[in-house]
Every structure is written in structure tokens, then in C-alpha cells.
Short mmCIF file of C-alpha atoms in Angstrom, two decimals:
data_model
loop_
_atom_site.label_atom_id
_atom_site.label_comp_id
_atom_site.label_asym_id
_atom_site.label_seq_id
_atom_site.Cartn_x
_atom_site.Cartn_y
_atom_site.Cartn_z
CA UNK A 1 5.10 -21.05 24.74
CA UNK A 2 8.63 -22.44 24.76
CA UNK A 3 11.37 -22.22 22.18
CA UNK A 4 13.28 -25.41 21.45
CA UNK A 5 16.92 -24.84 20.49
CA UNK A 6 19.13 -27.29 18.68
CA UNK A 7 22.24 -28.15 20.73
CA UNK A 8 24.58 -26.85 18.03
CA UNK A 9 22.92 -23.42 18.11
CA UNK A 10 23.91 -22.86 21.74
CA UNK A 11 27.58 -22.35 22.49
CA UNK A 12 28.85 -24.20 25.53
CA UNK A 13 31.55 -22.74 27.76
CA UNK A 14 34.99 -24.24 27.12
CA UNK A 15 34.98 -25.93 30.53
CA UNK A 16 31.71 -27.78 30.00
CA UNK A 17 32.20 -31.46 29.20
CA UNK A 18 29.85 -34.33 28.49
CA UNK A 19 30.11 -37.97 29.60
CA UNK A 20 28.12 -41.04 28.58
CA UNK A 21 26.55 -43.17 31.30
CA UNK A 22 25.04 -46.63 30.83
CA UNK A 23 22.06 -46.95 33.18
CA UNK A 24 21.62 -50.71 32.81
CA UNK A 25 25.19 -51.61 33.82
CA UNK A 26 25.82 -48.46 35.90
CA UNK A 27 29.10 -47.70 34.13
CA UNK A 28 30.75 -44.74 32.40
CA UNK A 29 31.93 -44.91 28.78
CA UNK A 30 35.73 -44.90 28.72
CA UNK A 31 36.35 -44.78 24.97
CA UNK A 32 36.28 -47.36 22.23
CA UNK A 33 33.18 -49.31 21.31
CA UNK A 34 32.64 -51.43 24.41
CA UNK A 35 35.00 -50.03 27.03
CA UNK A 36 33.24 -48.96 30.24
CA UNK A 37 34.43 -48.26 33.79
CA UNK A 38 32.69 -48.64 37.15
CA UNK A 39 30.23 -45.93 38.11
CA UNK A 40 32.39 -45.07 41.12
CA UNK A 41 35.24 -43.91 38.87
CA UNK A 42 34.06 -41.01 36.69
CA UNK A 43 37.70 -39.95 36.41
CA UNK A 44 38.19 -42.89 34.03
CA UNK A 45 35.31 -41.81 31.79
CA UNK A 46 35.91 -40.35 28.36
CA UNK A 47 34.85 -36.68 28.32
CA UNK A 48 33.57 -35.00 25.20
CA UNK A 49 33.58 -31.26 24.46
CA UNK A 50 30.44 -31.45 22.32
CA UNK A 51 26.99 -32.83 23.11
CA UNK A 52 26.52 -33.71 19.44
CA UNK A 53 29.68 -35.80 19.37
CA UNK A 54 28.69 -37.62 22.58
CA UNK A 55 25.31 -38.36 20.99
CA UNK A 56 27.02 -39.83 17.89
CA UNK A 57 29.15 -42.04 20.16
CA UNK A 58 26.02 -43.38 21.88
CA UNK A 59 24.40 -44.15 18.52
CA UNK A 60 27.54 -45.99 17.36
CA UNK A 61 27.75 -48.04 20.55
CA UNK A 62 24.16 -49.22 20.72
CA UNK A 63 23.18 -49.26 17.04
CA UNK A 64 19.72 -47.84 17.94
CA UNK A 65 18.70 -51.00 19.89
CA UNK A 66 19.05 -49.99 23.52
CA UNK A 67 19.50 -46.24 23.19
CA UNK A 68 17.31 -45.71 26.27
CA UNK A 69 19.97 -47.36 28.44
CA UNK A 70 22.38 -44.48 27.82
CA UNK A 71 22.38 -40.96 29.25
CA UNK A 72 24.60 -38.04 28.28
CA UNK A 73 25.49 -36.02 31.37
CA UNK A 74 26.93 -32.51 31.42
CA UNK A 75 30.01 -32.53 33.65
#
């Protein structure tokens, strides 16, 4: 038996960040609606302090069409 926790019920350490990766174009989200940088340059990626906020950004970018192309990675 496993217990499923909601992301907001688990506190993340202050140094834990989240980045959004587009699998289809192999790019990192760099802020804004359509701004992405090459997968070789994670330093140019926008980093979020909350998983929930990163998830909202993904939903705003793709409008539920190609949500499977995006991954939120803990950094």
C-alpha cells in the first residue's frame, strides 16, 4: 500500500528548484510564453521554486494540447 501526497503538502528545501523541459524540441523554458533555449544551456532556463507554479506555467504554454511534450525536472 502506498500513500500519494499532493506536492503542496510536502515542503521542498529552499535550494530545490524546478525547470521545464520540452521533449519534442529538446529545449528548456526560459520564461515568457514561447521562449526556449537549447538543451545544452540549462543555465539559461527559468527556474521555479515551486512545482505547482512550474505546472501552471506548462499548462499556460501548451493549453492542454501537447502537455505530454513537457517535463518538469527537479534541479
